[in-house]
GROMACS .gro file of C-alpha atoms in nm:
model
  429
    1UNK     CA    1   0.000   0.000   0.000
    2UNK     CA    2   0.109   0.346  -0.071
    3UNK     CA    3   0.295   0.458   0.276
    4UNK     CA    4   0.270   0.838   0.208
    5UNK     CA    5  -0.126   0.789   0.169
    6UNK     CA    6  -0.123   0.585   0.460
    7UNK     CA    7   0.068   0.849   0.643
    8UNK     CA    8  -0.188   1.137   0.495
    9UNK     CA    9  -0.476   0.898   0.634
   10UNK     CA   10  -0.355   0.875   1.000
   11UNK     CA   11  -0.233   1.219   0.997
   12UNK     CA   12  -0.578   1.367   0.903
   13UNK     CA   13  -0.734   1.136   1.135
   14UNK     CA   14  -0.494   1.332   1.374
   15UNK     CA   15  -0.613   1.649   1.305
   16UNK     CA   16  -0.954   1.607   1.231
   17UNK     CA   17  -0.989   1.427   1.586
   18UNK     CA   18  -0.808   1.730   1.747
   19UNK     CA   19  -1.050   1.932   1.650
   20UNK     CA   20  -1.379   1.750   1.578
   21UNK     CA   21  -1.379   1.480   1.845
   22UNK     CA   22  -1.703   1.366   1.757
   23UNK     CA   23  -1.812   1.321   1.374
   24UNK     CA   24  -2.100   1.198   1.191
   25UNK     CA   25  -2.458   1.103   1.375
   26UNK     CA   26  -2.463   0.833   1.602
   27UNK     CA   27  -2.659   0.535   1.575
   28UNK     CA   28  -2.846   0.276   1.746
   29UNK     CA   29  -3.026   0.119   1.417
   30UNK     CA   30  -2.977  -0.239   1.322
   31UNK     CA   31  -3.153  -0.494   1.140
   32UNK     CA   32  -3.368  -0.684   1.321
   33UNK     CA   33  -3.176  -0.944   1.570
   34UNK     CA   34  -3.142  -1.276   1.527
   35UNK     CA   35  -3.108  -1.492   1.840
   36UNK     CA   36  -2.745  -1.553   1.749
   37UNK     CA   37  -2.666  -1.182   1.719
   38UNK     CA   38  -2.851  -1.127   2.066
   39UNK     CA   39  -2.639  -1.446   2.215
   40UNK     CA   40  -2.317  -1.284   2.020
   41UNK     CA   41  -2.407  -0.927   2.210
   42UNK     CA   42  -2.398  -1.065   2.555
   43UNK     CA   43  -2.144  -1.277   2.506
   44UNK     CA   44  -1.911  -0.963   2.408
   45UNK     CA   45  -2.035  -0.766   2.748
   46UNK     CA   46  -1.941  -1.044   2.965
   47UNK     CA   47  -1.588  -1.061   2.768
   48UNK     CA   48  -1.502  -0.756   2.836
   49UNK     CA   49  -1.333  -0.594   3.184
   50UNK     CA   50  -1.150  -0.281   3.252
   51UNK     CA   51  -1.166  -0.057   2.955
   52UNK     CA   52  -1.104  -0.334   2.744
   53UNK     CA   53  -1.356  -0.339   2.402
   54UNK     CA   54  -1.449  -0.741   2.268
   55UNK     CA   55  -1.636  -0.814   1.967
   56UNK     CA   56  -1.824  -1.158   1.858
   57UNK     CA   57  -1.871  -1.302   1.579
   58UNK     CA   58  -2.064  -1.631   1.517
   59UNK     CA   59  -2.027  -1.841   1.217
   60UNK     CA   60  -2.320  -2.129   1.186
   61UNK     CA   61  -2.316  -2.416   1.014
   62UNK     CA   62  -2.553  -2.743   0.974
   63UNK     CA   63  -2.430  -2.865   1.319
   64UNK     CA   64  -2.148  -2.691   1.426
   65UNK     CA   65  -2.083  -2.296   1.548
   66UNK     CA   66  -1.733  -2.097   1.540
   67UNK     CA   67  -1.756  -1.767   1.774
   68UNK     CA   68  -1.476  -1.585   1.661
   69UNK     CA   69  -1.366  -1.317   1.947
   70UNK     CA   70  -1.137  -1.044   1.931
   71UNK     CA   71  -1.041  -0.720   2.176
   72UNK     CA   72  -0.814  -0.442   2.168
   73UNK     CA   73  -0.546  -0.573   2.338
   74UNK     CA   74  -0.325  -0.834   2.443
   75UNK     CA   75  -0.470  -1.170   2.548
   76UNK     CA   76  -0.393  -1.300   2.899
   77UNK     CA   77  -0.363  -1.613   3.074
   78UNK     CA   78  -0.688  -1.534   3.307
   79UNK     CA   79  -0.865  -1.481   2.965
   80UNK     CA   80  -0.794  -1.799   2.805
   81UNK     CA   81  -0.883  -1.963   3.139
   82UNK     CA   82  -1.218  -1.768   3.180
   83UNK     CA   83  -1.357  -1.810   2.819
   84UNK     CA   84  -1.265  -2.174   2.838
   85UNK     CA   85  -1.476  -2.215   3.154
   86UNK     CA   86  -1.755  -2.040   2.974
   87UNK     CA   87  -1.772  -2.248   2.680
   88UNK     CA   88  -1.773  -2.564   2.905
   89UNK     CA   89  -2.017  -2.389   3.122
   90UNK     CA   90  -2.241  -2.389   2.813
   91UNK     CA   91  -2.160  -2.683   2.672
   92UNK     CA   92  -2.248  -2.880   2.999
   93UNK     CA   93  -2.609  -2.648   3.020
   94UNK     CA   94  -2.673  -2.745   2.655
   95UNK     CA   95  -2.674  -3.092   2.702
   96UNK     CA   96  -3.000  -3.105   2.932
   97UNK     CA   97  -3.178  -2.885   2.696
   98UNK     CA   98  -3.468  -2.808   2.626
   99UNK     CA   99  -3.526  -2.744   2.946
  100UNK     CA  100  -3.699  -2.445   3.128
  101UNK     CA  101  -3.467  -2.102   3.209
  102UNK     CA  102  -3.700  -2.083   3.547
  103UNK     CA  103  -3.541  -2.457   3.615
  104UNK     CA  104  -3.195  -2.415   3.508
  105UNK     CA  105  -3.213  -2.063   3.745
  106UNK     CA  106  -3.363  -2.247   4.006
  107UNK     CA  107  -3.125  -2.545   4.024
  108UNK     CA  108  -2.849  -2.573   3.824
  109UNK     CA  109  -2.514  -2.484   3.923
  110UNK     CA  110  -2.362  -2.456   3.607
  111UNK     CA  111  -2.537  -2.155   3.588
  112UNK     CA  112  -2.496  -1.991   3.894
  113UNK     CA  113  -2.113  -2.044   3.853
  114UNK     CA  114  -2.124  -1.891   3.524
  115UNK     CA  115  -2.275  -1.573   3.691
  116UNK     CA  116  -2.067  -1.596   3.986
  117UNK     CA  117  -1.772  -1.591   3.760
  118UNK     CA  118  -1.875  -1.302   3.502
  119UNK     CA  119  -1.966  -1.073   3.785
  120UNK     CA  120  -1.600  -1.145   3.916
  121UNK     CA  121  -1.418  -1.115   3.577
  122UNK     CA  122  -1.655  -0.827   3.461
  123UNK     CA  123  -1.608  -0.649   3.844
  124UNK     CA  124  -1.418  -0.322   3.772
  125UNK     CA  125  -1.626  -0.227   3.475
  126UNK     CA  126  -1.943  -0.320   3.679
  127UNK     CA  127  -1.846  -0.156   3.966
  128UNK     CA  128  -1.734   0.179   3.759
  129UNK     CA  129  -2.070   0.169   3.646
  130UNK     CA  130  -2.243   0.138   3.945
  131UNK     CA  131  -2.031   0.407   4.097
  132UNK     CA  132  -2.233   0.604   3.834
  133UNK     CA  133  -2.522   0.512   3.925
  134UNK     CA  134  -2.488   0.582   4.313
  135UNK     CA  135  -2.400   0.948   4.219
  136UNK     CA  136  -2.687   0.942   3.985
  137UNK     CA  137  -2.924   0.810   4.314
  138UNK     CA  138  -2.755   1.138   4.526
  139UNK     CA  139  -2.936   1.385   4.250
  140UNK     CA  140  -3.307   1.292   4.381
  141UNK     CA  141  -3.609   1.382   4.143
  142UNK     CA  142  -3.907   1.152   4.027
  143UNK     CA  143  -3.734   0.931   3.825
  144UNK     CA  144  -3.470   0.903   4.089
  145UNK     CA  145  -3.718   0.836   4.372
  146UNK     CA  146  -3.951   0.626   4.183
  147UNK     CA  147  -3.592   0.353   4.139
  148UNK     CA  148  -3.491   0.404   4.500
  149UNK     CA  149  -3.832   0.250   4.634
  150UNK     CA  150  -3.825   0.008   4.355
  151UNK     CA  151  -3.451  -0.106   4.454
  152UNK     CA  152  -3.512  -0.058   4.822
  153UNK     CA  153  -3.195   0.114   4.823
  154UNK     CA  154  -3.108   0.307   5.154
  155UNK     CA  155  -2.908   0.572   5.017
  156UNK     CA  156  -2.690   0.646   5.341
  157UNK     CA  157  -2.534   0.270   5.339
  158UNK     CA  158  -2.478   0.259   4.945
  159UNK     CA  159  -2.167   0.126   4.987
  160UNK     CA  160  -2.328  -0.211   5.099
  161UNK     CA  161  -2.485  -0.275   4.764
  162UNK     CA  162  -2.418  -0.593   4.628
  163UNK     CA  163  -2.270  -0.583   4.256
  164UNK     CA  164  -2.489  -0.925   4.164
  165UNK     CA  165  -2.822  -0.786   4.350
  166UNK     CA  166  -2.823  -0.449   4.154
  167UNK     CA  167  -2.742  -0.558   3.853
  168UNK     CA  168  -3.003  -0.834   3.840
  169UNK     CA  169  -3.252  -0.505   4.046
  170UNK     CA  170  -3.122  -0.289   3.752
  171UNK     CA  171  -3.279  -0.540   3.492
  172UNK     CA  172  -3.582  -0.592   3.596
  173UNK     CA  173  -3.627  -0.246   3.633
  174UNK     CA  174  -3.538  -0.152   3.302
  175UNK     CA  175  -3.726  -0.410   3.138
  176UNK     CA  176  -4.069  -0.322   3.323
  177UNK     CA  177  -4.005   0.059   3.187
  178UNK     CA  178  -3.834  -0.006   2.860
  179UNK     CA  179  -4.025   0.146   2.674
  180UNK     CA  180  -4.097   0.475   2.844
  181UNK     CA  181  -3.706   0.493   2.896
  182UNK     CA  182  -3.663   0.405   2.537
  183UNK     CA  183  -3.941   0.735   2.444
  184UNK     CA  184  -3.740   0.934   2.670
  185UNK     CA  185  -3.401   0.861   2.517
  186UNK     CA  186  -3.506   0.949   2.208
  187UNK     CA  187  -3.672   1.296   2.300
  188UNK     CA  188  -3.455   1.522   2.264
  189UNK     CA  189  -3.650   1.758   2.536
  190UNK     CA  190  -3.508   1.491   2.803
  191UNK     CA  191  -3.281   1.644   3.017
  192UNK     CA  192  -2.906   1.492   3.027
  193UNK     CA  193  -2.904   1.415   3.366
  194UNK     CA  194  -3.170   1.169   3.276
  195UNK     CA  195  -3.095   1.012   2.989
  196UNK     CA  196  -2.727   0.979   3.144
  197UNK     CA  197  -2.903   0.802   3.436
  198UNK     CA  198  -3.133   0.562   3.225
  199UNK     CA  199  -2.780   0.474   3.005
  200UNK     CA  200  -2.620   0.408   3.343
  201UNK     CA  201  -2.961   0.141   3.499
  202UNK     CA  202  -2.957  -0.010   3.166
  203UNK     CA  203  -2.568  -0.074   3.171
  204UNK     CA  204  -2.595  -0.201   3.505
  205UNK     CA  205  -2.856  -0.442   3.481
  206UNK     CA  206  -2.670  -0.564   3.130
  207UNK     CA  207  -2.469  -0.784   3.304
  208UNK     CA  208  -2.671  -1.002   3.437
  209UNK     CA  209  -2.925  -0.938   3.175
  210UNK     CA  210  -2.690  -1.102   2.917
  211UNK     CA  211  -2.629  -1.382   3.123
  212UNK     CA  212  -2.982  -1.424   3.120
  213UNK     CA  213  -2.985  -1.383   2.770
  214UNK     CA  214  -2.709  -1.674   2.728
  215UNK     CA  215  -2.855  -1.895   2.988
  216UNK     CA  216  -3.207  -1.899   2.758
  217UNK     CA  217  -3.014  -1.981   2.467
  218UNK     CA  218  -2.806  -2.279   2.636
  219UNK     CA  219  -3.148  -2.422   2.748
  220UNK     CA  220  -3.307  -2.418   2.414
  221UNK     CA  221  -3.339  -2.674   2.178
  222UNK     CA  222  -3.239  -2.433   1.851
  223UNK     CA  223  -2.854  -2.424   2.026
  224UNK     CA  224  -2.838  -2.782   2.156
  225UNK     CA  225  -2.611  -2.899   1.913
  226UNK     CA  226  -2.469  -2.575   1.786
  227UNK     CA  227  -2.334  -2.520   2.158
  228UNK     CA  228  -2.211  -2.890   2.188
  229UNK     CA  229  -1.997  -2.877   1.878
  230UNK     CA  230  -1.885  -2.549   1.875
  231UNK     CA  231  -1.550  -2.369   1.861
  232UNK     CA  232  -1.395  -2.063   2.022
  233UNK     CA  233  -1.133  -1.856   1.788
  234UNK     CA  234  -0.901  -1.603   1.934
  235UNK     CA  235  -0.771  -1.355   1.728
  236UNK     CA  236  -0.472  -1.163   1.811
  237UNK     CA  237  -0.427  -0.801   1.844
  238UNK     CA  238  -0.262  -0.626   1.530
  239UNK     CA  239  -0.042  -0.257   1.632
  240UNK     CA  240   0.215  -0.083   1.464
  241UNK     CA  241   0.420   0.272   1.459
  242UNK     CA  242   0.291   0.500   1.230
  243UNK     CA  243   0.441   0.852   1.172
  244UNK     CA  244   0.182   1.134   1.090
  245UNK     CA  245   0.285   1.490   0.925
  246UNK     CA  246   0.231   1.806   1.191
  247UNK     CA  247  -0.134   1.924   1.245
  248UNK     CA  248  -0.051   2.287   1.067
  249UNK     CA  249   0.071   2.074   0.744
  250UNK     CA  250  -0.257   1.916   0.764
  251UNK     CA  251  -0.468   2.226   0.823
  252UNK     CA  252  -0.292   2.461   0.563
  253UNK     CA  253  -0.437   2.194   0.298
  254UNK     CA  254  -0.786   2.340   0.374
  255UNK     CA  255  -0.648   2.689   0.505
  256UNK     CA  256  -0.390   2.838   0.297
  257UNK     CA  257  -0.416   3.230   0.407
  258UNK     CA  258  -0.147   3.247   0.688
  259UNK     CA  259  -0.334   3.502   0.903
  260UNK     CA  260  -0.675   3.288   0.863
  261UNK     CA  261  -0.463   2.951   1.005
  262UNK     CA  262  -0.360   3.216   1.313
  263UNK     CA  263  -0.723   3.309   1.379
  264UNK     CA  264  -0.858   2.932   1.300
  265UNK     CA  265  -0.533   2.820   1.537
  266UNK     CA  266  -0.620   3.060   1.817
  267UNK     CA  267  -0.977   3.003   1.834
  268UNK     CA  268  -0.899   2.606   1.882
  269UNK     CA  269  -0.662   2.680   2.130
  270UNK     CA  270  -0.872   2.948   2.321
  271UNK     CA  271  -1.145   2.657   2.368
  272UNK     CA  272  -1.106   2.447   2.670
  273UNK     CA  273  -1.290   2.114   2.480
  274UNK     CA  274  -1.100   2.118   2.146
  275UNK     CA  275  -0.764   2.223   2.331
  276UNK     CA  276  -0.817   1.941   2.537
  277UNK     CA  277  -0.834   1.709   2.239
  278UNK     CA  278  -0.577   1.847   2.068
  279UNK     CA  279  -0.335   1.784   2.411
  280UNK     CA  280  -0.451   1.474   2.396
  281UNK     CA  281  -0.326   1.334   2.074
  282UNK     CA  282  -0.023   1.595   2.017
  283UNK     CA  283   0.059   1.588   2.376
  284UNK     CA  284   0.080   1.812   2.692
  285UNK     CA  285   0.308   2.055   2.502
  286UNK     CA  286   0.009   2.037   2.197
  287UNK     CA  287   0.330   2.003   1.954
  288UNK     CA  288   0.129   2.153   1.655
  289UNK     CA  289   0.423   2.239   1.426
  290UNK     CA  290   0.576   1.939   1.493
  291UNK     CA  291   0.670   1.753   1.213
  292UNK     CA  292   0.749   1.313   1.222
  293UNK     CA  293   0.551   1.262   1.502
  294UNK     CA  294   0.561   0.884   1.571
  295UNK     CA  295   0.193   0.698   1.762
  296UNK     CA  296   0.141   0.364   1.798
  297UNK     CA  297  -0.202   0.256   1.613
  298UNK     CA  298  -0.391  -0.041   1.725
  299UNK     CA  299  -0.633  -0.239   1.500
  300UNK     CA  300  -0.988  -0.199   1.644
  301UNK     CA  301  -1.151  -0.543   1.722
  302UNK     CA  302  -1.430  -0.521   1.513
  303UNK     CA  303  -1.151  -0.451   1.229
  304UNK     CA  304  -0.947  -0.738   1.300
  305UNK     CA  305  -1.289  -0.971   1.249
  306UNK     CA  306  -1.411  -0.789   0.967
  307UNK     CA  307  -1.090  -0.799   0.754
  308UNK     CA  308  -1.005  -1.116   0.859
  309UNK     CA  309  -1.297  -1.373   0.852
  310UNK     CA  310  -1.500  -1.179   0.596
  311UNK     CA  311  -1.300  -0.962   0.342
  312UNK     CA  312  -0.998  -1.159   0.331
  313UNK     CA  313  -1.220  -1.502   0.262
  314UNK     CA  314  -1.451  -1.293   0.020
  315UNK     CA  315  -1.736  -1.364   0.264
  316UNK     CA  316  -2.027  -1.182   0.160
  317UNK     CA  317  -2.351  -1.378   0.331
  318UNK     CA  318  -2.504  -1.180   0.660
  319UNK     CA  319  -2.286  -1.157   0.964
  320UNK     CA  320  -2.321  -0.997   1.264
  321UNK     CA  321  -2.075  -0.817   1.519
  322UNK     CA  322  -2.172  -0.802   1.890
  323UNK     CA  323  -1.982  -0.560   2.061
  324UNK     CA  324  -1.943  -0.442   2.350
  325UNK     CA  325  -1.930  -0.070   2.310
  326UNK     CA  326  -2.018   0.075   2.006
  327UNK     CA  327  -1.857   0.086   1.716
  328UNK     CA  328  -1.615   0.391   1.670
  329UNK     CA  329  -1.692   0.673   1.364
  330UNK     CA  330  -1.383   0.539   1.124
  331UNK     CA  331  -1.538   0.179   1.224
  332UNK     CA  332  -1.838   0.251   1.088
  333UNK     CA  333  -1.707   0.440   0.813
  334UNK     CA  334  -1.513   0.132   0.690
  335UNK     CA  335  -1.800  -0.075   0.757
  336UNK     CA  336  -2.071   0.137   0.505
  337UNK     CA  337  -1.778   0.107   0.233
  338UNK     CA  338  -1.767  -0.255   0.274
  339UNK     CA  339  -2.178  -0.248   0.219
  340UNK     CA  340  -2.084  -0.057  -0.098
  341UNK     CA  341  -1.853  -0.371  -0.208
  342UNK     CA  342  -2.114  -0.621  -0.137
  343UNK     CA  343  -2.099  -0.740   0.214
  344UNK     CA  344  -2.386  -0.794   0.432
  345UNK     CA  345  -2.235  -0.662   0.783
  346UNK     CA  346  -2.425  -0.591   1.064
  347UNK     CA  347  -2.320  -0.429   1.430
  348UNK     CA  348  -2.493  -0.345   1.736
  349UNK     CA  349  -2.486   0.037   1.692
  350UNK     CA  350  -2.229   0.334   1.637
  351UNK     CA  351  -2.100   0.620   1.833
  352UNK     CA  352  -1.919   0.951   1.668
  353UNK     CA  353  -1.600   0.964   1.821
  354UNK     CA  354  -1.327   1.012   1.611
  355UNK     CA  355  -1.025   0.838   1.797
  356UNK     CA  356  -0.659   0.918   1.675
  357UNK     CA  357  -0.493   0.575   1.741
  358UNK     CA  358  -0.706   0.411   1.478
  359UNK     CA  359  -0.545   0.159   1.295
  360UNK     CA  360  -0.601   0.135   0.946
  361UNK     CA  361  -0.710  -0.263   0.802
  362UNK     CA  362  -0.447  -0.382   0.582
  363UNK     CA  363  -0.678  -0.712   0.363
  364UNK     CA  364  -0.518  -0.906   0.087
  365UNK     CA  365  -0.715  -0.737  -0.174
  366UNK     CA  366  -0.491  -0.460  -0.293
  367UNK     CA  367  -0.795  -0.295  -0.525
  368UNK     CA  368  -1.036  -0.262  -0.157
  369UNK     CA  369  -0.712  -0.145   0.009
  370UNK     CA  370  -0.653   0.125  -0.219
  371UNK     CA  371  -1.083   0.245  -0.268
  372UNK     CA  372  -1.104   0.194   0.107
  373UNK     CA  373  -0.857   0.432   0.202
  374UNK     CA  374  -0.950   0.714  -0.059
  375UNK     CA  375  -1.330   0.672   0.116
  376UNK     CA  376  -1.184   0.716   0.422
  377UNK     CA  377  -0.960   1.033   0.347
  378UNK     CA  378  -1.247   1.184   0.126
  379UNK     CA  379  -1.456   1.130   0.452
  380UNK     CA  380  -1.187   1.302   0.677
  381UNK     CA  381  -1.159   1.588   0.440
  382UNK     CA  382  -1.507   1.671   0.476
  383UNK     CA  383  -1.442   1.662   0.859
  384UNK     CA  384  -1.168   1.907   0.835
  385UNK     CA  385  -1.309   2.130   0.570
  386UNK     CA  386  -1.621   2.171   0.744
  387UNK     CA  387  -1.485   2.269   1.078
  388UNK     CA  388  -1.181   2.484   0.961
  389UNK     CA  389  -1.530   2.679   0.766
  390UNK     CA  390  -1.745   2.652   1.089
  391UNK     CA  391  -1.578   2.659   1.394
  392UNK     CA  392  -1.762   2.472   1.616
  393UNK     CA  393  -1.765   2.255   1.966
  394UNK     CA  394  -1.971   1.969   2.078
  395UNK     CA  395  -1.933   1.731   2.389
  396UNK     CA  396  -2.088   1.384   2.307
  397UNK     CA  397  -1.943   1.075   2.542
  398UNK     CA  398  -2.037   0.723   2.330
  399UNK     CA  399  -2.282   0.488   2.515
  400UNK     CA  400  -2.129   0.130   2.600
  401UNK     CA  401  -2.340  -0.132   2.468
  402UNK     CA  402  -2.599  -0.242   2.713
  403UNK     CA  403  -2.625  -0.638   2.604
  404UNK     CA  404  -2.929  -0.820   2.494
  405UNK     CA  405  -3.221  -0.917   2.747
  406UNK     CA  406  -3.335  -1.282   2.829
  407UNK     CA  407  -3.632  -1.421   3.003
  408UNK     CA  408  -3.792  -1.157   3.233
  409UNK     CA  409  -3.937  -1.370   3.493
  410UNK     CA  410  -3.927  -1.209   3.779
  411UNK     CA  411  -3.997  -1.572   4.009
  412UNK     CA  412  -3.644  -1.746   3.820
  413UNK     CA  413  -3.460  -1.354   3.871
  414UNK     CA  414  -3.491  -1.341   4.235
  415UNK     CA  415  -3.402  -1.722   4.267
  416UNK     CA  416  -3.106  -1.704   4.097
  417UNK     CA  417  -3.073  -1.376   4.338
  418UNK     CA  418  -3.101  -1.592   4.638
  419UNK     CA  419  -2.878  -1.837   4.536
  420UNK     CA  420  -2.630  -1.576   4.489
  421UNK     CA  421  -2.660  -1.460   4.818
  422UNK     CA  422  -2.587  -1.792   4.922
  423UNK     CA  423  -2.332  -1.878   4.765
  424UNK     CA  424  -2.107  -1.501   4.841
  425UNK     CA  425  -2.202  -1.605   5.180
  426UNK     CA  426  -2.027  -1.953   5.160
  427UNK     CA  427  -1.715  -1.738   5.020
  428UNK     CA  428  -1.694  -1.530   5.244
  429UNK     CA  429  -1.682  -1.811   5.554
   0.00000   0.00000   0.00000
């Protein structure tokens, strides 16, 4: 591939996320779900810990299933132990099947260990997001009230929540007032605060809501022999160094009056958001007249599955990527030109942030290489050209994936809540 195109693409995606963080309109619109793209959504949530981002991917056959999995970074021991334990977890539920979720909640411990052992792997994301959610609870109003009596939360001892019992509290919840909190979302007369604090219930309640989710699909006859001959792929992380050219190289493309780069420099500089983004990907100092500035770009998971399982094997029948935060603007960039070549690619939703370590898919098709990263420049171009014309500043922060919802019976919720409680208790002895 041409390296100084390559080196105009990352260093436009440079500037144009210095000063545009956010691009393009979000999106929450997908075809409608299959139960393996709902099963391939939940199983990405409870993949992914810390700030780590894992996508899903299931292949099908006759009477087999591949779930190809991929994150942002580097694999670990505890993961390949973890995901093993899941699939056998699975494996073991599927075997008893069909059988009744309200049974398998009830009684089997196969099930509960699962949980158990999501919650634990899953715990600093969880608990960051509950966190949110407690200082959510301290800004009373209606909405606020109406979950504390629901959750029977005393909000001076909030710090003896259980992580298990409000998430499974946090689902329910959400599922008896989905669609009001769905209306309300979508209104853009809702206040923030609110639609910040419905995000942060239904993120909550999402982890035990896609165990749910998996659980009802490991005691169904449809995955009974997909789940007991089926096959986990890891695949590795892809990063490399990539020079860019200085952000006032870039910006006297679309600016070339010197005085009208001063003003367009000052302005961006004399805003506290978009010199805030610019420190962040040219540093504290904001080098902007730096010139061979090196980064280190990493390939975003649903890249790495995309190039590799579907371009790169010419793949163009319907597949689906579960993720567990939405895909990025360039994602979904590169994803509508692959539509435009053919394949049928599906994803859970799309935020607009435009992030600057962004790696670029290299596939073995020189001819997509080359139209793929013209789209993609053309597309940053606009970016640039419009904001260097308009100055303007927005603050949008993405929404994480929430993670599909299972059976909502409240009788098999609060069993599998008692036998929770149980169990920590046995722990904790």
């Amino acid at each position: 591939m041409d390296s100084e195109r390559e080196k105009e693409l990352y260093s436009k995606v440079c500037a144009a996320s210095g000063i545009k963080f956010v691009a393009g309109e979000a999106s929450d619109k997908t075809t409608r779900l299959t139960e393996n793209d709902k099963f391939s959504c939940s199983l990405a949530t409870l993949l992914a810990r810390d700030d780590e981002v894992v996508v899903v991917m299931l292949k099908v056959s006759t009477n087999s299933c591949t779930v190809y999995i991929a994150k942002n970074d580097k694999w670990l021991e505890d993961d390949f132990t973890y995901i093993d334990r899941v699939k056998n977890y699975l494996k073991k539920i599927s075997k008893i099947a069909p059988i009744p979720f309200e049974v398998v909640a009830a009684e089997n411990d196969d099930a509960l260990a699962l949980l158990s052992e999501a919650i634990m792997y899953c715990t600093v994301k969880l608990k960051s997001r509950i966190n949110k959610l407690k200082k959510d609870i301290k800004c009373q109003n209606k909405y606020v009230k109406s979950f504390i009596d629901y959750a029977s939360i005393d909000t001076k001892n909030m710090d003896k929540i259980e992580t298990y019992d409000l998430s499974i509290t946090c689902f329910e919840y959400y599922n008896e007032n989905r669609k009001q909190f769905k209306d309300l979302e979508k209104d853009s007369a809702t206040p923030q605060f609110l639609k910040k604090f419905i995000g942060h219930i239904r993120k909550v309640g999402s982890y035990y809501g896609s165990w749910n989710r998996i659980i009802s699909c490991a005691c169904s006859a449809k995955f009974k022999i997909l789940f007991s001959h089926f096959e986990v792929r890891l695949l590795e992380p892809k990063m490399t160094e990539q020079s860019i050219i200085s952000w006032e190289d870039v910006i006297k493309e679309f600016i070339t009056d010197h005085k009208k780069y001063e003003d367009f420099k000052s302005v961006c500089l004399n805003s506290d958001y978009k010199k805030d983004s610019l420190r962040f990907v040219y540093g504290d100092s904001i080098q902007l007249e730096s010139a061979d500035i090196k980064q280190t770009v990493k390939l975003h998971a649903e890249m790495n599955i995309l190039t590799n399982k579907l371009i790169n094997k010419e793949d163009k029948s319907r597949a689906f990527i579960g993720v567990s935060k939405k895909c990025c603007y360039l994602c979904g960039l590169y994803i509508r030109f692959a539509i435009t070549k053919g394949y049928v690619i599906n994803t859970s939703g799309i935020h607009r942030k435009l992030y600057h370590l962004w790696k670029f898919p290299d596939t073995d098709n020189a001819i997509f290489n080359d139209e793929s990263l013209s789209y993609m420049i053309k597309n940053l171009n606009q970016i640039i050209r419009d904001e260097t014309e308009h100055y303007t500043e927005e603050k949008v922060s993405p929404d994480n994936l929430g993670g599909s919802l299972g059976s909502s019976s409240h009788n098999a919720n609060q069993k599998v809540r008692s036998r929770l409680r149980s169990l920590h208790k046995l722990i904790r002895k």
